[in-house]
Short mmCIF file of C-alpha atoms in Angstrom, two decimals:
data_model
loop_
_atom_site.label_atom_id
_atom_site.label_comp_id
_atom_site.label_asym_id
_atom_site.label_seq_id
_atom_site.Cartn_x
_atom_site.Cartn_y
_atom_site.Cartn_z
CA MET A 1358 -12.24 -30.56 -34.51
CA THR A 1359 -11.23 -27.20 -35.37
CA ILE A 1360 -12.97 -24.62 -36.12
CA ASP A 1361 -11.63 -24.47 -39.71
CA ASN A 1362 -12.81 -28.22 -39.84
CA THR A 1363 -16.37 -27.30 -38.50
CA LEU A 1364 -17.06 -24.31 -41.14
CA LEU A 1365 -15.99 -26.77 -44.12
CA LEU A 1366 -18.58 -29.04 -42.35
CA ALA A 1367 -21.50 -26.38 -42.19
CA VAL A 1368 -20.66 -24.96 -45.91
CA THR A 1369 -20.77 -28.60 -47.13
CA THR A 1370 -23.84 -29.24 -45.33
CA HIS A 1371 -25.07 -26.26 -46.74
CA GLU A 1372 -24.48 -27.02 -49.87
CA ALA A 1373 -25.68 -30.59 -49.93
CA LEU A 1374 -29.61 -29.06 -48.77
CA ALA A 1375 -29.19 -26.43 -51.56
CA TYR A 1376 -29.09 -29.13 -54.27
CA ILE A 1377 -31.06 -31.34 -52.18
CA TRP A 1378 -33.77 -28.66 -52.40
CA TYR A 1379 -33.25 -27.82 -56.07
CA ILE A 1380 -33.93 -31.34 -56.56
CA LEU A 1381 -37.14 -31.19 -55.17
CA LEU A 1382 -38.35 -27.96 -56.51
CA ALA A 1383 -37.74 -29.96 -59.94
CA VAL A 1384 -39.91 -32.71 -58.65
CA LEU A 1385 -42.38 -30.49 -57.99
CA LEU A 1386 -42.75 -28.56 -60.69
CA THR A 1387 -42.43 -32.15 -62.64
CA GLY A 1388 -45.49 -33.15 -61.22
CA TYR A 1389 -47.01 -30.36 -61.92
CA ALA A 1390 -46.44 -29.69 -65.15
CA ILE A 1391 -48.01 -33.56 -65.82
CA LEU A 1392 -50.77 -33.01 -63.77
CA ASP A 1393 -51.79 -29.78 -64.75
CA GLY A 1394 -50.79 -29.93 -67.96
CA PHE A 1395 -53.02 -32.37 -68.88
CA ASP A 1396 -56.11 -29.96 -67.20
CA LEU A 1397 -54.90 -26.85 -69.17
CA GLY A 1398 -54.90 -28.99 -72.59
CA VAL A 1399 -59.08 -30.02 -72.10
CA GLY A 1400 -59.80 -26.38 -71.48
CA ILE A 1401 -57.53 -25.05 -74.45
CA LEU A 1402 -59.68 -27.95 -76.60
CA HIS A 1403 -62.94 -27.06 -75.02
CA PRO A 1404 -64.29 -25.04 -77.58
CA PHE A 1405 -63.24 -26.92 -80.44
CA VAL A 1406 -64.02 -30.61 -79.52
CA ALA A 1407 -67.17 -29.99 -77.93
CA ARG A 1408 -70.38 -29.95 -80.54
CA ASN A 1409 -73.12 -29.63 -78.23
CA ASP A 1410 -73.80 -29.10 -74.12
CA LEU A 1411 -73.57 -33.32 -73.83
CA ASN A 1412 -69.84 -33.12 -75.10
CA ARG A 1413 -68.95 -29.45 -72.94
CA ARG A 1414 -70.69 -31.50 -69.75
CA ILE A 1415 -68.06 -34.70 -70.55
CA VAL A 1416 -64.92 -32.47 -71.18
CA MET A 1417 -65.49 -30.18 -68.21
CA ASN A 1418 -66.17 -33.49 -65.81
CA SER A 1419 -63.09 -35.24 -67.32
CA ILE A 1420 -61.53 -33.03 -64.97
CA GLY A 1421 -63.71 -31.70 -62.42
CA PRO A 1422 -62.60 -33.69 -59.54
CA LEU A 1423 -59.22 -33.86 -60.50
CA TRP A 1424 -58.02 -30.17 -61.55
CA ASP A 1425 -57.67 -27.92 -58.13
CA GLY A 1426 -55.23 -31.68 -56.43
CA ASN A 1427 -53.14 -30.76 -59.13
CA GLU A 1428 -52.95 -27.29 -58.32
CA VAL A 1429 -51.52 -28.24 -54.75
CA TRP A 1430 -48.46 -29.33 -56.78
CA LEU A 1431 -48.09 -25.92 -57.95
CA ILE A 1432 -49.17 -24.22 -54.37
CA THR A 1433 -46.25 -26.69 -52.84
CA PHE A 1434 -43.92 -25.82 -55.67
CA GLY A 1435 -44.07 -21.97 -54.49
CA GLY A 1436 -44.24 -22.42 -50.51
CA ALA A 1437 -40.90 -23.98 -50.59
CA LEU A 1438 -39.20 -21.51 -53.54
CA PHE A 1439 -40.36 -19.22 -50.80
CA ALA A 1440 -38.77 -21.10 -47.76
CA ALA A 1441 -35.55 -22.68 -49.70
CA PHE A 1442 -34.59 -19.83 -52.16
CA PRO A 1443 -36.08 -16.69 -50.47
CA GLU A 1444 -34.22 -14.20 -52.43
CA ALA A 1445 -35.59 -15.95 -56.02
CA TYR A 1446 -38.69 -15.94 -54.74
CA SER A 1447 -38.85 -12.40 -54.12
CA THR A 1448 -36.60 -12.18 -57.22
CA VAL A 1449 -39.31 -13.46 -59.85
CA PHE A 1450 -42.50 -12.54 -58.36
CA SER A 1451 -41.70 -8.78 -58.26
CA GLY A 1452 -39.90 -9.27 -61.47
CA PHE A 1453 -42.93 -10.87 -62.96
CA TYR A 1454 -45.60 -9.62 -60.97
CA ASN A 1455 -48.09 -8.19 -63.46
CA ALA A 1456 -47.84 -11.69 -65.69
CA LEU A 1457 -48.45 -13.59 -62.26
CA MET A 1458 -51.69 -11.14 -61.93
CA LEU A 1459 -52.66 -11.97 -64.99
CA LEU A 1460 -51.99 -15.82 -64.33
CA LEU A 1461 -53.56 -15.52 -60.98
CA ALA A 1462 -56.61 -13.77 -63.24
CA ALA A 1463 -56.54 -17.01 -65.56
CA LEU A 1464 -56.30 -20.15 -62.93
CA ILE A 1465 -59.66 -18.34 -61.03
CA LEU A 1466 -61.06 -18.19 -64.30
CA ARG A 1467 -61.00 -21.52 -65.23
CA ALA A 1468 -61.80 -22.44 -61.22
CA VAL A 1469 -64.70 -20.19 -61.51
CA SER A 1470 -66.23 -21.17 -64.78
CA LEU A 1471 -65.99 -24.91 -63.81
CA GLU A 1472 -68.42 -24.12 -60.56
CA PHE A 1473 -70.81 -21.36 -62.14
CA ARG A 1474 -71.36 -23.08 -65.73
CA SER A 1475 -74.29 -25.66 -64.57
CA LYS A 1476 -75.57 -23.29 -62.17
CA ILE A 1477 -78.18 -21.87 -65.12
CA GLY A 1478 -79.71 -23.70 -68.02
CA SER A 1479 -79.20 -20.90 -70.41
CA GLY A 1480 -77.39 -21.07 -72.96
CA ARG A 1481 -75.77 -17.51 -72.92
CA TRP A 1482 -74.69 -18.09 -69.58
CA ARG A 1483 -73.09 -21.69 -70.39
CA THR A 1484 -71.53 -20.04 -73.47
CA LEU A 1485 -69.72 -17.17 -71.49
CA TRP A 1486 -68.59 -19.75 -69.05
CA ASP A 1487 -67.33 -21.97 -71.52
CA MET A 1488 -65.28 -19.14 -73.60
CA LEU A 1489 -63.81 -17.98 -69.88
CA PHE A 1490 -63.09 -21.64 -69.16
CA PHE A 1491 -61.05 -21.73 -72.60
CA LEU A 1492 -59.13 -18.34 -72.25
CA GLY A 1493 -58.02 -19.15 -68.72
CA SER A 1494 -56.54 -22.53 -69.60
CA LEU A 1495 -54.92 -20.54 -72.92
CA LEU A 1496 -53.62 -17.93 -70.98
CA ALA A 1497 -51.91 -19.47 -67.95
CA THR A 1498 -50.48 -22.10 -70.36
CA PHE A 1499 -49.30 -19.23 -72.68
CA LEU A 1500 -47.91 -17.33 -69.38
CA TYR A 1501 -46.17 -20.36 -68.54
CA GLY A 1502 -44.23 -20.98 -71.49
CA VAL A 1503 -43.36 -16.89 -71.69
CA ALA A 1504 -41.78 -17.32 -68.03
CA VAL A 1505 -39.91 -20.64 -68.91
CA GLY A 1506 -38.67 -18.81 -72.11
CA ASN A 1507 -37.41 -15.73 -69.79
CA MET A 1508 -35.62 -17.75 -67.86
CA MET A 1509 -33.86 -19.54 -70.31
CA LEU A 1510 -32.86 -16.10 -72.12
CA GLY A 1511 -32.11 -14.66 -68.34
CA ILE A 1512 -34.24 -11.35 -67.03
CA PRO A 1513 -32.07 -8.21 -66.96
CA LEU A 1514 -31.04 -7.69 -62.81
CA ASP A 1515 -29.21 -5.04 -60.79
CA PRO A 1516 -26.48 -5.62 -58.14
CA ASN A 1517 -29.31 -6.13 -55.65
CA HIS A 1518 -30.74 -9.28 -57.73
CA GLU A 1519 -33.76 -6.83 -58.27
CA PHE A 1520 -35.69 -6.68 -61.48
CA ALA A 1521 -34.57 -3.97 -63.96
CA GLY A 1522 -36.42 -4.63 -67.24
CA THR A 1523 -39.71 -4.19 -68.19
CA PHE A 1524 -42.94 -6.20 -68.93
CA LEU A 1525 -42.97 -5.53 -72.86
CA GLY A 1526 -39.47 -6.93 -72.69
CA LEU A 1527 -40.76 -10.01 -71.58
CA LEU A 1528 -42.78 -10.83 -74.46
CA ASN A 1529 -39.59 -10.55 -76.73
CA PRO A 1530 -40.39 -13.45 -79.62
CA TYR A 1531 -38.04 -16.27 -78.16
CA ALA A 1532 -40.38 -15.97 -74.99
CA ILE A 1533 -43.83 -16.06 -77.17
CA LEU A 1534 -42.19 -19.11 -79.29
CA VAL A 1535 -41.55 -21.60 -75.60
CA GLY A 1536 -45.49 -19.99 -75.27
CA ILE A 1537 -47.16 -21.01 -78.36
CA MET A 1538 -45.07 -24.11 -77.67
CA GLY A 1539 -46.18 -25.16 -74.53
CA VAL A 1540 -49.90 -24.91 -75.23
CA PHE A 1541 -50.15 -27.54 -78.49
CA ALA A 1542 -47.86 -29.51 -75.76
CA PHE A 1543 -50.52 -29.21 -73.50
CA ALA A 1544 -53.29 -29.14 -75.98
CA LEU A 1545 -51.68 -32.68 -77.14
CA HIS A 1546 -51.30 -34.19 -73.45
CA GLY A 1547 -55.38 -32.98 -72.95
CA SER A 1548 -56.31 -34.65 -76.11
CA ILE A 1549 -54.91 -38.23 -75.00
CA TYR A 1550 -55.95 -37.68 -71.36
CA LEU A 1551 -59.77 -36.97 -72.98
CA TYR A 1552 -59.62 -39.79 -75.14
CA LEU A 1553 -59.26 -42.12 -72.76
CA LYS A 1554 -61.96 -40.77 -70.66
CA THR A 1555 -64.50 -40.67 -73.25
CA GLU A 1556 -66.00 -42.95 -75.29
CA GLY A 1557 -68.36 -44.28 -77.99
CA ASP A 1558 -69.02 -41.48 -81.29
CA PHE A 1559 -67.19 -38.68 -79.18
CA GLN A 1560 -63.77 -40.53 -78.37
CA GLU A 1561 -63.74 -41.08 -82.02
CA SER A 1562 -64.18 -37.78 -83.21
CA LEU A 1563 -60.78 -37.28 -80.85
CA ARG A 1564 -59.18 -39.40 -82.92
CA PRO A 1565 -57.78 -36.54 -85.59
CA VAL A 1566 -57.62 -34.10 -82.59
CA MET A 1567 -54.66 -35.78 -81.36
CA TRP A 1568 -52.78 -35.84 -84.98
CA ARG A 1569 -53.76 -32.52 -85.79
CA MET A 1570 -51.68 -31.41 -82.09
CA PHE A 1571 -48.83 -33.86 -82.86
CA PHE A 1572 -47.95 -32.61 -85.96
CA VAL A 1573 -48.17 -28.67 -84.76
CA PHE A 1574 -46.53 -29.57 -81.91
CA VAL A 1575 -43.56 -30.83 -83.58
CA ALA A 1576 -43.82 -28.01 -85.76
CA PHE A 1577 -43.13 -25.77 -83.27
CA TYR A 1578 -40.93 -28.16 -80.74
CA THR A 1579 -38.73 -28.17 -83.88
CA ILE A 1580 -37.93 -24.29 -84.42
CA MET A 1581 -37.64 -24.30 -80.84
CA SER A 1582 -35.09 -26.80 -80.01
CA GLY A 1583 -33.05 -25.68 -83.31
CA TRP A 1584 -33.29 -21.61 -81.51
CA THR A 1585 -31.98 -22.98 -78.47
CA PHE A 1586 -29.39 -24.70 -79.20
CA PHE A 1587 -28.11 -22.20 -81.68
CA ASN A 1588 -28.48 -19.33 -80.08
CA LEU A 1589 -28.50 -20.17 -75.89
CA PRO A 1590 -25.28 -21.34 -76.04
CA HIS A 1591 -25.35 -21.07 -72.29
CA ALA A 1592 -28.54 -23.48 -72.06
CA THR A 1593 -26.19 -26.43 -73.26
CA GLU A 1594 -23.16 -25.60 -71.46
CA THR A 1595 -24.27 -28.67 -68.57
CA PHE A 1596 -24.62 -31.29 -71.00
CA PHE A 1597 -21.22 -30.67 -72.67
CA ASN A 1598 -19.53 -30.91 -69.30
CA TYR A 1599 -22.00 -33.81 -68.39
CA PRO A 1600 -22.25 -35.74 -71.56
CA ILE A 1601 -24.12 -38.59 -69.70
CA LEU A 1602 -27.10 -36.16 -69.57
CA TRP A 1603 -27.97 -36.20 -73.39
CA ALA A 1604 -29.09 -39.28 -72.82
CA VAL A 1605 -32.57 -36.74 -71.60
CA PRO A 1606 -32.83 -35.07 -74.52
CA VAL A 1607 -32.54 -38.45 -76.71
CA LEU A 1608 -35.38 -39.95 -74.24
CA ASN A 1609 -37.42 -37.28 -75.02
CA LEU A 1610 -37.16 -37.35 -78.45
CA LEU A 1611 -37.72 -41.26 -78.74
CA ALA A 1612 -41.13 -40.65 -75.83
CA ILE A 1613 -41.89 -38.03 -78.28
CA LEU A 1614 -41.72 -40.17 -81.29
CA ASN A 1615 -43.40 -42.98 -79.41
CA ILE A 1616 -46.90 -40.97 -79.32
CA PRO A 1617 -47.75 -41.30 -83.14
CA ARG A 1618 -46.68 -44.94 -82.90
CA ALA A 1619 -49.01 -45.55 -79.75
CA ILE A 1620 -51.90 -43.41 -81.46
CA ASN A 1621 -51.62 -45.84 -84.85
CA GLN A 1622 -51.81 -48.87 -82.76
CA ARG A 1623 -54.52 -48.00 -80.79
CA ASN A 1624 -52.42 -47.87 -77.47
CA GLU A 1625 -53.42 -44.03 -76.44
CA GLY A 1626 -52.42 -45.09 -72.60
CA TYR A 1627 -48.86 -45.34 -73.57
CA ALA A 1628 -49.16 -42.58 -76.00
CA PHE A 1629 -50.35 -40.95 -72.67
CA ILE A 1630 -47.17 -42.47 -70.76
CA SER A 1631 -45.12 -41.01 -73.93
CA SER A 1632 -46.43 -37.43 -73.46
CA ALA A 1633 -46.17 -37.44 -69.59
CA CYS A 1634 -42.77 -38.47 -70.18
CA MET A 1635 -41.75 -35.67 -72.85
CA ILE A 1636 -42.82 -32.86 -70.38
CA ALA A 1637 -40.97 -34.61 -67.28
CA ALA A 1638 -37.91 -34.13 -69.90
CA PHE A 1639 -39.09 -31.25 -70.97
CA VAL A 1640 -38.59 -29.69 -67.06
CA PHE A 1641 -35.89 -31.62 -66.97
CA LEU A 1642 -33.67 -30.29 -69.66
CA PHE A 1643 -35.26 -26.31 -68.56
CA ILE A 1644 -33.64 -27.03 -65.00
CA THR A 1645 -30.26 -28.68 -66.37
CA ALA A 1646 -30.19 -25.49 -68.79
CA LEU A 1647 -30.39 -23.19 -65.83
CA PHE A 1648 -27.89 -24.88 -63.55
CA PRO A 1649 -25.90 -23.76 -61.46
CA TYR A 1650 -28.32 -20.79 -61.93
CA LEU A 1651 -31.85 -20.39 -60.35
CA VAL A 1652 -32.59 -16.49 -61.41
CA PRO A 1653 -29.86 -15.72 -64.56
CA ALA A 1654 -29.33 -12.03 -65.10
CA SER A 1655 -29.37 -11.37 -69.02
CA ASN A 1656 -27.03 -7.87 -68.53
CA ASN A 1657 -24.40 -9.05 -66.13
CA PRO A 1658 -23.86 -12.95 -65.05
CA ALA A 1659 -22.36 -11.32 -61.83
CA ASN A 1660 -25.66 -10.09 -60.88
CA SER A 1661 -27.48 -13.55 -61.05
CA LEU A 1662 -29.02 -15.58 -58.64
CA THR A 1663 -27.66 -19.23 -58.19
CA ILE A 1664 -28.67 -21.99 -55.98
CA MET A 1665 -26.10 -21.31 -53.09
CA ASN A 1666 -26.11 -17.78 -52.82
CA ALA A 1667 -30.17 -17.85 -52.70
CA ALA A 1668 -30.15 -20.70 -50.82
CA SER A 1669 -31.59 -20.35 -47.04
CA SER A 1670 -29.80 -20.65 -43.76
CA VAL A 1671 -28.87 -24.45 -42.85
CA LYS A 1672 -30.71 -24.40 -40.13
CA THR A 1673 -34.16 -23.46 -42.16
CA LEU A 1674 -33.17 -25.98 -45.17
CA ALA A 1675 -32.82 -28.81 -42.42
CA ILE A 1676 -36.03 -28.61 -41.15
CA MET A 1677 -38.53 -27.75 -44.28
CA LEU A 1678 -36.52 -31.59 -45.16
CA ILE A 1679 -38.03 -33.11 -42.50
CA ILE A 1680 -41.43 -30.89 -43.48
CA ALA A 1681 -40.82 -32.56 -47.13
CA VAL A 1682 -39.80 -36.21 -45.53
CA VAL A 1683 -43.80 -35.75 -43.97
CA GLY A 1684 -45.37 -33.94 -46.18
CA MET A 1685 -44.58 -35.33 -49.66
CA PRO A 1686 -45.98 -38.67 -49.00
CA CYS A 1687 -48.90 -37.15 -47.92
CA VAL A 1688 -48.84 -34.93 -51.60
CA ILE A 1689 -48.91 -38.22 -53.64
CA ALA A 1690 -51.40 -40.16 -51.76
CA TYR A 1691 -53.57 -38.21 -51.95
CA THR A 1692 -53.23 -37.44 -55.25
CA ALA A 1693 -53.29 -41.25 -55.97
CA ILE A 1694 -56.25 -41.48 -53.92
CA ILE A 1695 -58.35 -38.93 -56.16
CA TYR A 1696 -57.15 -40.35 -59.48
CA TRP A 1697 -58.10 -44.20 -58.43
CA THR A 1698 -61.57 -42.97 -56.91
CA PHE A 1699 -62.55 -40.97 -60.20
CA ARG A 1700 -60.97 -43.41 -62.73
CA GLY A 1701 -62.84 -45.13 -65.53
CA LYS A 1702 -64.94 -43.39 -68.17
CA VAL A 1703 -66.76 -40.19 -67.56
CA THR A 1704 -70.27 -40.20 -66.52
CA ILE A 1705 -72.84 -37.56 -66.31
CA ASP A 1706 -75.26 -37.36 -63.21
CA GLU A 1707 -77.41 -34.25 -61.12
CA THR A 1708 -74.17 -34.05 -59.52
CA SER A 1709 -72.22 -33.04 -62.28
CA TYR A 1710 -70.75 -29.87 -64.11
#
């Protein structure tokens, strides 16, 4: 084998490994968005659907055994991004530092609220943690959406791929719109999940909530889709290069339309599957709009971080792939066991939250 052939093989292997890890990151992000999406949605709805303390405990216990396992997907995603694309990790975390600190605080508030709320029977104590549980869920979801919106637009980067913007600059109208749409998408997802986990009068009170969340979400979804299509031409470039990919937005639309159909037919399980497919399609559309970039630069495309120039070495990516082959089945098995163990309707006893 000549030196040129050896070099060609190395480059090809590096490219293949980089794209494999891009796909694996998308899988992790999809799993997280679907699973943590409904428990964030339940937290957003918490003060609006629970009429008494028993209802509030049912709402919290519907996600109590699951929420921390759902966030394993986020932690795995962050670890994989750090090892596979360290420069992209560095740029994103330094650019979104203040936002990420707020996100971390929001996620901690949710966790602490779940654990502390029922430790004392005082009404004021429980009201405090109820409010913090809601605020943590709302803020975390909104920040996720703002981050997605800014990545779609691109962020200002200098030639060294360092963030050259400001925190307030991230709060632009498009990113805020994506953040609001994300809140109602997760609230819709959470309302369907909560319906499936409850029974009796409380369950029936959730039916109009599902309808309201659906119509508000569709309104923001329509505005956001039109804004993206007409004002962000680079977001659809990959779709025009590979027309077969247009099947995904079509399937996404069909999944959204199937949600009211399933609710109307009282097949809420199908509605939940449809909302999960909708969220998976959103993640796919997001990574396709970014492709081949990981962190697009809004000021100069030459400053962007692409899949290739941000990837780790061949050796690192190959070792990580071996770890992923062993670790991913463990994460999936753990998730499946937890969901199977806590299947069925929520019941309240002395050990509940």
